[in-house]
Amino acid sequence: MILKGWIHEIRDLGGIKFLILRNREGLHQIVLPKKKVSKDIFDMVSTLNKEDVIAIECEKRDSRAKDFEFEYLPSKIKILNKSETPLPLDPAEKVSAEMDTRLDNRFLDLRKRKIFNIFKIRSELLKYTREFLLKEDFIEIHTPKIISTASEGGTELFPVQYFEKRAYLSQSPQLYKEMMMAAGFDRVFEITWYFRAEEHNTRRHLNESTAIDLEMAFIKDEEDIMKILENLIHYTLKKLSENCKNELDEMEVKIECPELPFKRIMYDEAVKILHDRGSNIKWGDDLGTEDEKILGRYMKENNIDYYFIKKFPENKIFYIMPDGKYCRGFDLDCNGVEITSGGQRIHDHGLLVKRIQEFGLDPENFKDYLKVFRYGMPPHGGFGMGIERFLMEILKIDNIRECILFPRDRNRIKP
Ligand code: ATP
Ligand code: MG
């Protein structure tokens, strides 16, 4: 048989040499007892460097080593490409390098098993997301990422020179998803990019992030959306825990599938808990990072990881359906971090214009958006769930930069 991959480690014990080969399947032990392999191969192994790419013709046999089930006896070793030395980052190193060194050399960082696993699980997560949503009759769509006006209020957008015009990178597919409701698609989802020119540099914000965005029509209220969301999360977590056992074990993570339905907490109740625990949040304020954390600790004390916060004050966002002094928006938080925002949207044109004005915005700037509401728009709602935020929670990862291949933050636009 032939094994191909990178040299992870070379051990020379005099009478026997070991090569540890690494590829997508994992680590493989190649044994070279001086007496059993040709002199050429035995000598040649000493000229190899870590991270050289090689192909080995070999024979497989059971191994007695505690870390390996099998081992391989080589009859031929071919160098496919040499690696330079020294390495800017050694994928075999046990101690983790600084985040900046890792990200500067991301292709080497990604050779580490634990890091590769994040992206294997990410891929599986999206597979089960699609599986679930397609089964629930949603249609997968793709909407423009180069847009002419702001989706949600005009700030936090990256400008783009679009020939002689000024354009922007899309911060969310919100308006397009709603257009698809007017188009009669009823149930759509998009696995999409968010570009947000937010200045903050935190462990849970990226300037280029991805999300699972969904919109559905003919809903009764926001609970219809929340049910889809909790079922989606339940389904994907269950599938991941069943089908990614090896990856999760290697990462020393256990997925606890949360019970359905998820806990719902009203905004008023959340504010009360926060006041009891020293926060000075005022009714009407959005929950700040610290408030989210306090609430997360409160939930954890009650053994709850995933919980909805609903019945927010009506001033949350202009396009969310108001409901007296409240609105039909919700957040889904996990362990003190927001992973999803959603809600029932306004579908009445007159009400939407009124709300835009009440938020101090100019309906003139929303003309194209508003047009969609004039010719038959059904009641509808949806959500946006950050994929990296969700992965952070599933895999107990502290820094969101770990959950995207090539992160973009306040300081980093390469590699
Ligand atoms: P936050 O208040 O946590 O910054 P947000 O309320 O501005 O988030 P939304 O507009 O509600 O974000 O976006 C929906 C979801 O997309 C969020 O719940 C989060 O999971 C994800 N998300 C939004 N902004 C970012 C970002 N800058 N980096 C990573 N994920 C993000
Ligand atoms: Mg939000």
Short mmCIF file of C-alpha atoms and ligand atoms in Angstrom, two decimals:
data_model
loop_
_atom_site.label_atom_id
_atom_site.label_comp_id
_atom_site.label_asym_id
_atom_site.label_seq_id
_atom_site.Cartn_x
_atom_site.Cartn_y
_atom_site.Cartn_z
CA MET A 1 0.00 0.00 0.00
CA ILE A 2 0.98 3.63 -0.39
CA LEU A 3 0.72 6.27 2.34
CA LYS A 4 1.02 9.94 1.50
CA GLY A 5 1.38 12.90 3.80
CA TRP A 6 3.61 15.19 5.84
CA ILE A 7 6.39 14.24 8.21
CA HIS A 8 5.17 15.01 11.68
CA GLU A 9 8.06 13.65 13.66
CA ILE A 10 11.30 11.70 13.19
CA ARG A 11 12.77 9.59 16.00
CA ASP A 12 16.14 7.95 15.73
CA LEU A 13 16.92 5.32 18.38
CA GLY A 14 20.05 3.98 16.66
CA GLY A 15 18.99 0.47 15.73
CA ILE A 16 15.48 1.59 14.86
CA LYS A 17 14.01 4.76 13.43
CA PHE A 18 10.44 5.94 13.51
CA LEU A 19 8.69 8.28 11.13
CA ILE A 20 5.36 9.71 12.14
CA LEU A 21 3.42 10.58 9.03
CA ARG A 22 0.44 12.91 9.19
CA ASN A 23 -2.43 13.20 6.75
CA ARG A 24 -6.18 13.82 6.87
CA GLU A 25 -6.82 10.48 8.51
CA GLY A 26 -4.47 11.28 11.39
CA LEU A 27 -1.02 10.11 12.48
CA HIS A 28 0.64 6.92 11.19
CA GLN A 29 3.70 5.24 12.61
CA ILE A 30 6.31 4.09 10.09
CA VAL A 31 8.88 1.75 11.64
CA LEU A 32 12.37 1.30 10.23
CA PRO A 33 14.29 -1.44 12.08
CA LYS A 34 17.86 -1.34 10.74
CA LYS A 35 17.82 -5.07 10.12
CA LYS A 36 14.51 -5.15 8.24
CA VAL A 37 14.70 -2.22 5.80
CA SER A 38 17.22 -1.50 3.06
CA LYS A 39 20.29 0.55 3.97
CA ASP A 40 19.29 3.19 1.39
CA ILE A 41 15.96 3.84 3.07
CA PHE A 42 17.40 3.66 6.58
CA ASP A 43 20.03 6.30 5.71
CA MET A 44 17.73 8.41 3.61
CA VAL A 45 15.28 8.89 6.51
CA SER A 46 17.94 10.87 8.35
CA THR A 47 17.99 13.45 5.54
CA LEU A 48 14.26 14.15 5.85
CA ASN A 49 12.87 17.21 7.60
CA LYS A 50 9.69 17.83 9.48
CA GLU A 51 6.84 18.77 7.11
CA ASP A 52 8.44 17.27 3.98
CA VAL A 53 5.70 15.74 1.82
CA ILE A 54 6.38 12.09 1.09
CA ALA A 55 4.83 8.96 -0.41
CA ILE A 56 5.68 5.63 1.19
CA GLU A 57 5.24 2.19 -0.28
CA CYS A 58 4.75 0.03 2.76
CA GLU A 59 3.30 -3.01 4.42
CA LYS A 60 0.72 -2.66 7.19
CA ARG A 61 0.90 -4.68 10.38
CA ASP A 62 -0.53 -4.59 13.90
CA SER A 63 1.34 -2.34 16.28
CA ARG A 64 2.27 -2.86 19.89
CA ALA A 65 2.76 0.88 20.47
CA LYS A 66 0.20 2.32 22.84
CA ASP A 67 -0.78 5.20 20.53
CA PHE A 68 -1.12 3.21 17.32
CA GLU A 69 -3.31 0.32 16.26
CA PHE A 70 -1.18 -0.32 13.16
CA GLU A 71 2.31 0.41 11.97
CA TYR A 72 3.94 0.41 8.55
CA LEU A 73 7.15 -1.13 7.26
CA PRO A 74 8.45 0.85 4.24
CA SER A 75 9.93 -0.62 1.06
CA LYS A 76 10.23 2.71 -0.78
CA ILE A 77 10.08 6.37 0.27
CA LYS A 78 9.58 9.08 -2.33
CA ILE A 79 9.99 12.76 -1.52
CA LEU A 80 7.16 14.66 -3.22
CA ASN A 81 8.30 18.05 -1.94
CA LYS A 82 10.75 19.28 0.68
CA SER A 83 9.83 21.72 3.41
CA GLU A 84 12.12 24.60 4.29
CA THR A 85 13.60 24.85 7.78
CA PRO A 86 13.21 26.27 10.33
CA LEU A 87 9.42 26.23 10.36
CA PRO A 88 7.69 29.51 11.32
CA LEU A 89 5.29 27.34 13.28
CA ASP A 90 5.64 23.64 14.06
CA PRO A 91 2.31 21.78 13.68
CA ALA A 92 3.70 19.01 15.92
CA GLU A 93 4.48 21.34 18.82
CA LYS A 94 2.59 20.56 21.99
CA VAL A 95 2.60 24.12 23.35
CA SER A 96 0.36 26.45 21.45
CA ALA A 97 1.97 29.45 19.73
CA GLU A 98 0.65 33.01 20.15
CA MET A 99 -2.59 33.69 18.28
CA ASP A 100 -0.90 36.20 15.94
CA THR A 101 1.88 33.77 15.01
CA ARG A 102 -0.72 31.13 14.42
CA LEU A 103 -2.87 33.33 12.21
CA ASP A 104 0.14 34.70 10.30
CA ASN A 105 0.98 31.07 9.46
CA ARG A 106 -2.56 29.81 9.31
CA PHE A 107 -1.85 27.10 6.67
CA LEU A 108 0.57 25.49 9.13
CA ASP A 109 -1.73 26.07 12.10
CA LEU A 110 -4.51 24.29 10.20
CA ARG A 111 -2.33 21.18 9.94
CA LYS A 112 -2.90 20.63 13.65
CA ARG A 113 -5.48 17.98 14.26
CA LYS A 114 -7.46 19.94 16.82
CA ILE A 115 -7.68 22.93 14.50
CA PHE A 116 -8.61 20.83 11.47
CA ASN A 117 -11.38 19.27 13.57
CA ILE A 118 -13.03 22.66 14.10
CA PHE A 119 -13.50 22.97 10.35
CA LYS A 120 -14.55 19.37 9.89
CA ILE A 121 -17.25 19.94 12.51
CA ARG A 122 -18.16 23.28 10.94
CA SER A 123 -18.68 21.53 7.61
CA GLU A 124 -20.81 18.83 9.25
CA LEU A 125 -22.81 21.49 11.10
CA LEU A 126 -23.72 23.13 7.81
CA LYS A 127 -24.54 19.77 6.27
CA TYR A 128 -27.06 19.02 9.05
CA THR A 129 -28.41 22.57 8.88
CA ARG A 130 -29.14 22.14 5.18
CA GLU A 131 -30.52 18.66 5.78
CA PHE A 132 -32.93 19.94 8.43
CA LEU A 133 -34.07 23.07 6.62
CA LEU A 134 -34.55 21.37 3.25
CA LYS A 135 -36.62 18.70 4.98
CA GLU A 136 -38.69 21.51 6.54
CA ASP A 137 -39.36 22.75 3.00
CA PHE A 138 -37.04 25.77 3.03
CA ILE A 139 -35.37 26.85 -0.21
CA GLU A 140 -31.68 27.78 -0.16
CA ILE A 141 -31.02 31.17 -1.72
CA HIS A 142 -28.09 33.51 -2.39
CA THR A 143 -28.57 37.27 -2.25
CA PRO A 144 -26.20 40.08 -3.30
CA LYS A 145 -23.30 41.03 -1.08
CA ILE A 146 -22.61 44.24 -2.99
CA ILE A 147 -25.45 46.57 -2.17
CA SER A 148 -26.31 50.16 -2.91
CA THR A 149 -27.81 51.20 0.44
CA ALA A 150 -27.61 50.21 4.04
CA SER A 151 -29.74 47.27 5.16
CA GLU A 152 -30.32 48.39 8.70
CA GLY A 153 -29.60 52.05 9.25
CA GLY A 154 -26.55 53.36 7.43
CA THR A 155 -23.69 52.82 9.87
CA GLU A 156 -21.16 50.02 10.20
CA LEU A 157 -20.83 49.37 6.46
CA PHE A 158 -17.69 48.88 4.39
CA PRO A 159 -17.81 51.13 1.33
CA VAL A 160 -16.83 49.70 -2.06
CA GLN A 161 -15.95 51.56 -5.24
CA TYR A 162 -18.40 50.13 -7.77
CA PHE A 163 -17.24 51.64 -11.08
CA GLU A 164 -18.32 55.30 -10.82
CA LYS A 165 -20.70 54.62 -7.93
CA ARG A 166 -20.34 54.16 -4.18
CA ALA A 167 -21.58 50.75 -3.00
CA TYR A 168 -21.28 48.78 0.25
CA LEU A 169 -20.64 45.26 1.44
CA SER A 170 -23.80 43.73 2.85
CA GLN A 171 -24.10 43.54 6.64
CA SER A 172 -27.02 41.07 6.47
CA PRO A 173 -29.41 39.69 3.85
CA GLN A 174 -32.36 41.05 5.85
CA LEU A 175 -34.01 43.13 3.14
CA TYR A 176 -33.48 40.53 0.43
CA LYS A 177 -34.92 37.76 2.57
CA GLU A 178 -38.01 39.91 3.07
CA MET A 179 -38.18 40.54 -0.66
CA MET A 180 -38.28 36.77 -1.13
CA MET A 181 -41.34 36.69 1.13
CA ALA A 182 -43.01 39.22 -1.18
CA ALA A 183 -41.86 37.03 -4.08
CA GLY A 184 -43.91 34.15 -2.68
CA PHE A 185 -41.07 31.77 -1.79
CA ASP A 186 -42.61 31.35 1.71
CA ARG A 187 -39.57 29.70 3.35
CA VAL A 188 -35.98 30.60 2.50
CA PHE A 189 -32.59 30.31 4.08
CA GLU A 190 -29.14 31.52 3.17
CA ILE A 191 -25.72 30.56 4.47
CA THR A 192 -24.25 33.97 4.11
CA TRP A 193 -21.49 36.50 4.79
CA TYR A 194 -21.96 39.48 7.10
CA PHE A 195 -19.55 42.38 6.60
CA ARG A 196 -19.60 44.78 9.52
CA ALA A 197 -17.31 47.76 9.88
CA GLU A 198 -17.55 47.70 13.66
CA GLU A 199 -14.48 49.14 15.32
CA HIS A 200 -14.57 46.85 18.33
CA ASN A 201 -11.98 44.16 18.69
CA THR A 202 -13.48 41.51 20.96
CA ARG A 203 -13.25 37.76 21.34
CA ARG A 204 -16.73 37.35 19.84
CA HIS A 205 -16.78 39.83 16.94
CA LEU A 206 -15.40 39.49 13.43
CA ASN A 207 -15.60 42.10 10.69
CA GLU A 208 -16.35 39.35 8.20
CA SER A 209 -18.49 36.61 9.67
CA THR A 210 -20.92 33.98 8.42
CA ALA A 211 -24.47 33.21 9.40
CA ILE A 212 -27.44 30.97 8.88
CA ASP A 213 -30.18 33.37 7.86
CA LEU A 214 -33.77 32.33 7.55
CA GLU A 215 -37.12 33.91 6.74
CA MET A 216 -40.62 32.43 6.63
CA ALA A 217 -44.05 33.76 5.68
CA PHE A 218 -47.59 33.29 6.98
CA ILE A 219 -46.47 33.00 10.58
CA LYS A 220 -48.74 33.63 13.54
CA ASP A 221 -46.03 35.33 15.61
CA GLU A 222 -42.36 35.07 16.59
CA GLU A 223 -42.94 31.72 18.33
CA ASP A 224 -43.23 30.04 14.88
CA ILE A 225 -39.68 31.21 14.13
CA MET A 226 -38.36 30.26 17.55
CA LYS A 227 -39.71 26.72 17.15
CA ILE A 228 -37.85 26.27 13.85
CA LEU A 229 -34.68 27.63 15.45
CA GLU A 230 -34.76 25.42 18.54
CA ASN A 231 -35.55 22.37 16.44
CA LEU A 232 -32.71 23.22 14.07
CA ILE A 233 -30.25 23.53 16.96
CA HIS A 234 -31.51 20.35 18.56
CA TYR A 235 -31.21 18.45 15.28
CA THR A 236 -27.71 19.67 14.44
CA LEU A 237 -26.37 19.05 17.95
CA LYS A 238 -27.82 15.56 18.02
CA LYS A 239 -26.36 14.73 14.60
CA LEU A 240 -22.96 16.18 15.54
CA SER A 241 -22.82 14.22 18.77
CA GLU A 242 -23.68 11.01 16.90
CA ASN A 243 -21.50 11.49 13.82
CA CYS A 244 -18.47 13.48 14.97
CA LYS A 245 -17.51 11.32 17.96
CA ASN A 246 -13.83 11.05 17.02
CA GLU A 247 -13.39 14.76 16.38
CA LEU A 248 -15.23 15.68 19.60
CA ASP A 249 -13.21 13.17 21.63
CA GLU A 250 -9.96 14.52 20.19
CA MET A 251 -11.08 18.02 21.18
CA GLU A 252 -12.18 16.76 24.61
CA VAL A 253 -15.63 18.21 24.09
CA LYS A 254 -18.92 16.62 24.93
CA ILE A 255 -22.09 17.90 23.31
CA GLU A 256 -25.07 18.03 25.65
CA CYS A 257 -28.20 18.11 23.54
CA PRO A 258 -30.48 20.74 25.16
CA GLU A 259 -34.01 19.69 25.98
CA LEU A 260 -36.91 20.98 23.88
CA PRO A 261 -38.53 23.44 24.17
CA PHE A 262 -35.75 25.87 25.12
CA LYS A 263 -36.29 28.14 28.09
CA ARG A 264 -38.02 31.44 27.27
CA ILE A 265 -37.36 34.44 29.47
CA MET A 266 -39.17 37.75 29.05
CA TYR A 267 -37.04 40.90 28.79
CA ASP A 268 -38.76 42.32 31.92
CA GLU A 269 -37.83 39.20 33.86
CA ALA A 270 -34.24 39.40 32.58
CA VAL A 271 -34.00 43.04 33.72
CA LYS A 272 -35.25 42.04 37.16
CA ILE A 273 -32.62 39.30 37.48
CA LEU A 274 -29.95 41.73 36.29
CA HIS A 275 -30.98 44.38 38.83
CA ASP A 276 -30.87 41.75 41.58
CA ARG A 277 -27.32 40.97 40.50
CA GLY A 278 -25.98 44.50 40.47
CA SER A 279 -26.52 45.63 36.86
CA ASN A 280 -27.75 49.18 36.35
CA ILE A 281 -29.50 48.42 33.06
CA LYS A 282 -32.50 50.70 32.48
CA TRP A 283 -35.77 49.44 31.02
CA GLY A 284 -35.48 50.03 27.28
CA ASP A 285 -31.72 49.41 27.05
CA ASP A 286 -30.45 46.51 25.00
CA LEU A 287 -28.57 43.95 27.09
CA GLY A 288 -24.87 44.84 27.18
CA THR A 289 -22.05 42.30 27.07
CA GLU A 290 -21.79 42.29 30.87
CA ASP A 291 -25.57 41.89 31.26
CA GLU A 292 -25.52 38.95 28.85
CA LYS A 293 -22.78 37.34 30.94
CA ILE A 294 -24.65 37.83 34.23
CA LEU A 295 -27.76 36.30 32.71
CA GLY A 296 -25.66 33.43 31.34
CA ARG A 297 -24.35 32.69 34.85
CA TYR A 298 -27.87 32.81 36.27
CA MET A 299 -29.04 30.29 33.65
CA LYS A 300 -26.02 28.06 34.21
CA GLU A 301 -26.89 27.90 37.93
CA ASN A 302 -30.21 26.50 36.76
CA ASN A 303 -28.52 24.06 34.35
CA ILE A 304 -29.65 25.93 31.25
CA ASP A 305 -27.27 26.53 28.32
CA TYR A 306 -29.62 27.71 25.56
CA TYR A 307 -32.36 30.26 26.33
CA PHE A 308 -34.50 32.72 24.42
CA ILE A 309 -34.98 36.30 25.56
CA LYS A 310 -38.21 37.72 24.16
CA LYS A 311 -40.67 40.57 24.55
CA PHE A 312 -37.97 43.19 24.15
CA PRO A 313 -38.93 46.87 24.35
CA GLU A 314 -40.44 48.20 21.12
CA ASN A 315 -37.35 50.30 20.35
CA LYS A 316 -35.15 47.27 19.41
CA ILE A 317 -35.05 47.65 15.58
CA PHE A 318 -37.38 49.57 13.25
CA TYR A 319 -38.53 46.60 11.18
CA ILE A 320 -39.54 44.34 14.10
CA MET A 321 -43.29 44.12 14.77
CA PRO A 322 -44.19 46.30 17.77
CA ASP A 323 -46.54 44.88 20.37
CA GLY A 324 -47.64 47.67 22.73
CA LYS A 325 -44.57 48.77 24.68
CA TYR A 326 -42.85 45.54 23.61
CA CYS A 327 -41.92 44.01 20.27
CA ARG A 328 -41.88 40.57 18.69
CA GLY A 329 -38.13 40.31 18.49
CA PHE A 330 -36.08 37.68 20.30
CA ASP A 331 -32.49 36.71 20.95
CA LEU A 332 -31.17 33.23 21.53
CA ASP A 333 -28.26 33.25 23.96
CA CYS A 334 -26.01 30.43 25.02
CA ASN A 335 -23.89 30.64 28.18
CA GLY A 336 -24.03 34.42 28.22
CA VAL A 337 -23.35 35.02 24.52
CA GLU A 338 -25.92 36.04 21.91
CA ILE A 339 -25.88 33.58 19.04
CA THR A 340 -29.10 34.54 17.23
CA SER A 341 -31.41 37.51 16.80
CA GLY A 342 -34.78 37.20 15.16
CA GLY A 343 -38.42 38.06 15.28
CA GLN A 344 -41.62 38.82 13.48
CA ARG A 345 -41.19 41.68 11.01
CA ILE A 346 -43.64 44.43 10.17
CA HIS A 347 -45.51 43.56 6.96
CA ASP A 348 -47.82 46.59 6.77
CA HIS A 349 -46.41 49.37 4.56
CA GLY A 350 -47.99 52.24 6.50
CA LEU A 351 -46.76 50.95 9.84
CA LEU A 352 -43.26 50.40 8.46
CA VAL A 353 -43.06 54.00 7.20
CA LYS A 354 -44.26 55.24 10.59
CA ARG A 355 -41.64 53.15 12.41
CA ILE A 356 -38.83 54.33 10.13
CA GLN A 357 -39.78 57.91 11.01
CA GLU A 358 -40.06 57.14 14.72
CA PHE A 359 -36.52 55.77 14.63
CA GLY A 360 -35.34 59.11 13.21
CA LEU A 361 -34.65 57.64 9.76
CA ASP A 362 -35.77 59.04 6.41
CA PRO A 363 -38.29 56.87 4.49
CA GLU A 364 -36.88 58.43 1.26
CA ASN A 365 -33.71 56.41 1.87
CA PHE A 366 -35.74 53.22 2.10
CA LYS A 367 -37.78 53.70 -1.09
CA ASP A 368 -36.67 50.48 -2.81
CA TYR A 369 -37.16 48.51 0.38
CA LEU A 370 -40.59 50.01 1.09
CA LYS A 371 -41.84 49.31 -2.46
CA VAL A 372 -41.71 45.60 -1.69
CA PHE A 373 -44.35 46.11 1.01
CA ARG A 374 -46.87 47.84 -1.28
CA TYR A 375 -47.95 44.99 -3.55
CA GLY A 376 -48.87 42.09 -1.30
CA MET A 377 -46.51 41.22 1.54
CA PRO A 378 -47.51 38.33 3.81
CA PRO A 379 -46.90 38.33 7.58
CA HIS A 380 -43.37 37.01 8.07
CA GLY A 381 -40.34 36.70 10.30
CA GLY A 382 -36.92 35.13 10.54
CA PHE A 383 -33.55 35.05 12.23
CA GLY A 384 -29.81 35.34 11.73
CA MET A 385 -27.56 32.94 13.60
CA GLY A 386 -23.81 33.52 13.66
CA ILE A 387 -22.05 30.31 12.62
CA GLU A 388 -18.81 31.19 14.39
CA ARG A 389 -20.68 32.17 17.56
CA PHE A 390 -22.57 28.87 17.51
CA LEU A 391 -19.35 26.90 16.94
CA MET A 392 -17.65 28.72 19.83
CA GLU A 393 -20.41 27.54 22.12
CA ILE A 394 -20.55 23.98 20.81
CA LEU A 395 -16.78 23.49 21.00
CA LYS A 396 -16.16 25.64 24.10
CA ILE A 397 -13.77 27.88 22.20
CA ASP A 398 -12.86 31.22 23.76
CA ASN A 399 -11.89 33.26 20.75
CA ILE A 400 -14.13 33.56 17.67
CA ARG A 401 -11.05 33.84 15.42
CA GLU A 402 -10.54 30.08 15.92
CA CYS A 403 -13.87 29.34 14.21
CA ILE A 404 -13.22 30.91 10.81
CA LEU A 405 -10.39 29.92 8.45
CA PHE A 406 -8.92 33.37 7.83
CA PRO A 407 -10.32 35.85 10.33
CA ARG A 408 -10.83 39.52 9.56
CA ASP A 409 -10.71 41.77 12.60
CA ARG A 410 -9.88 45.41 13.35
CA ASN A 411 -6.19 44.82 12.61
CA ARG A 412 -6.06 41.80 10.35
CA ILE A 413 -6.83 41.54 6.65
CA LYS A 414 -4.30 38.85 5.78
CA PRO A 415 -3.57 36.11 5.03
P1 ATP B 1 -23.84 41.66 19.02
O1 ATP B 1 -24.79 42.56 19.76
O2 ATP B 1 -23.49 40.42 19.76
O3 ATP B 1 -22.65 42.38 18.47
P2 ATP B 1 -25.75 41.95 16.93
O4 ATP B 1 -26.99 41.99 17.74
O5 ATP B 1 -25.18 43.21 16.40
O6 ATP B 1 -24.63 41.15 17.72
P3 ATP B 1 -27.25 40.74 14.81
O7 ATP B 1 -27.36 41.85 13.85
O8 ATP B 1 -28.40 40.43 15.70
O9 ATP B 1 -25.93 40.95 15.69
O10 ATP B 1 -26.78 39.45 13.97
C1 ATP B 1 -27.31 38.14 14.15
C2 ATP B 1 -26.26 37.19 14.67
O11 ATP B 1 -25.10 37.22 13.85
C3 ATP B 1 -25.73 37.53 16.05
O12 ATP B 1 -26.57 37.00 17.05
C4 ATP B 1 -24.37 36.85 16.05
O13 ATP B 1 -24.50 35.48 16.27
C5 ATP B 1 -23.91 37.04 14.61
N1 ATP B 1 -23.05 38.22 14.47
C6 ATP B 1 -23.45 39.50 14.31
N2 ATP B 1 -22.41 40.32 14.25
C7 ATP B 1 -21.31 39.57 14.35
C8 ATP B 1 -19.91 39.84 14.34
N3 ATP B 1 -19.44 41.08 14.20
N4 ATP B 1 -19.06 38.80 14.46
C9 ATP B 1 -19.52 37.55 14.62
N5 ATP B 1 -20.82 37.22 14.64
C10 ATP B 1 -21.71 38.22 14.50
MG MG B 2 -28.63 40.81 17.74
#
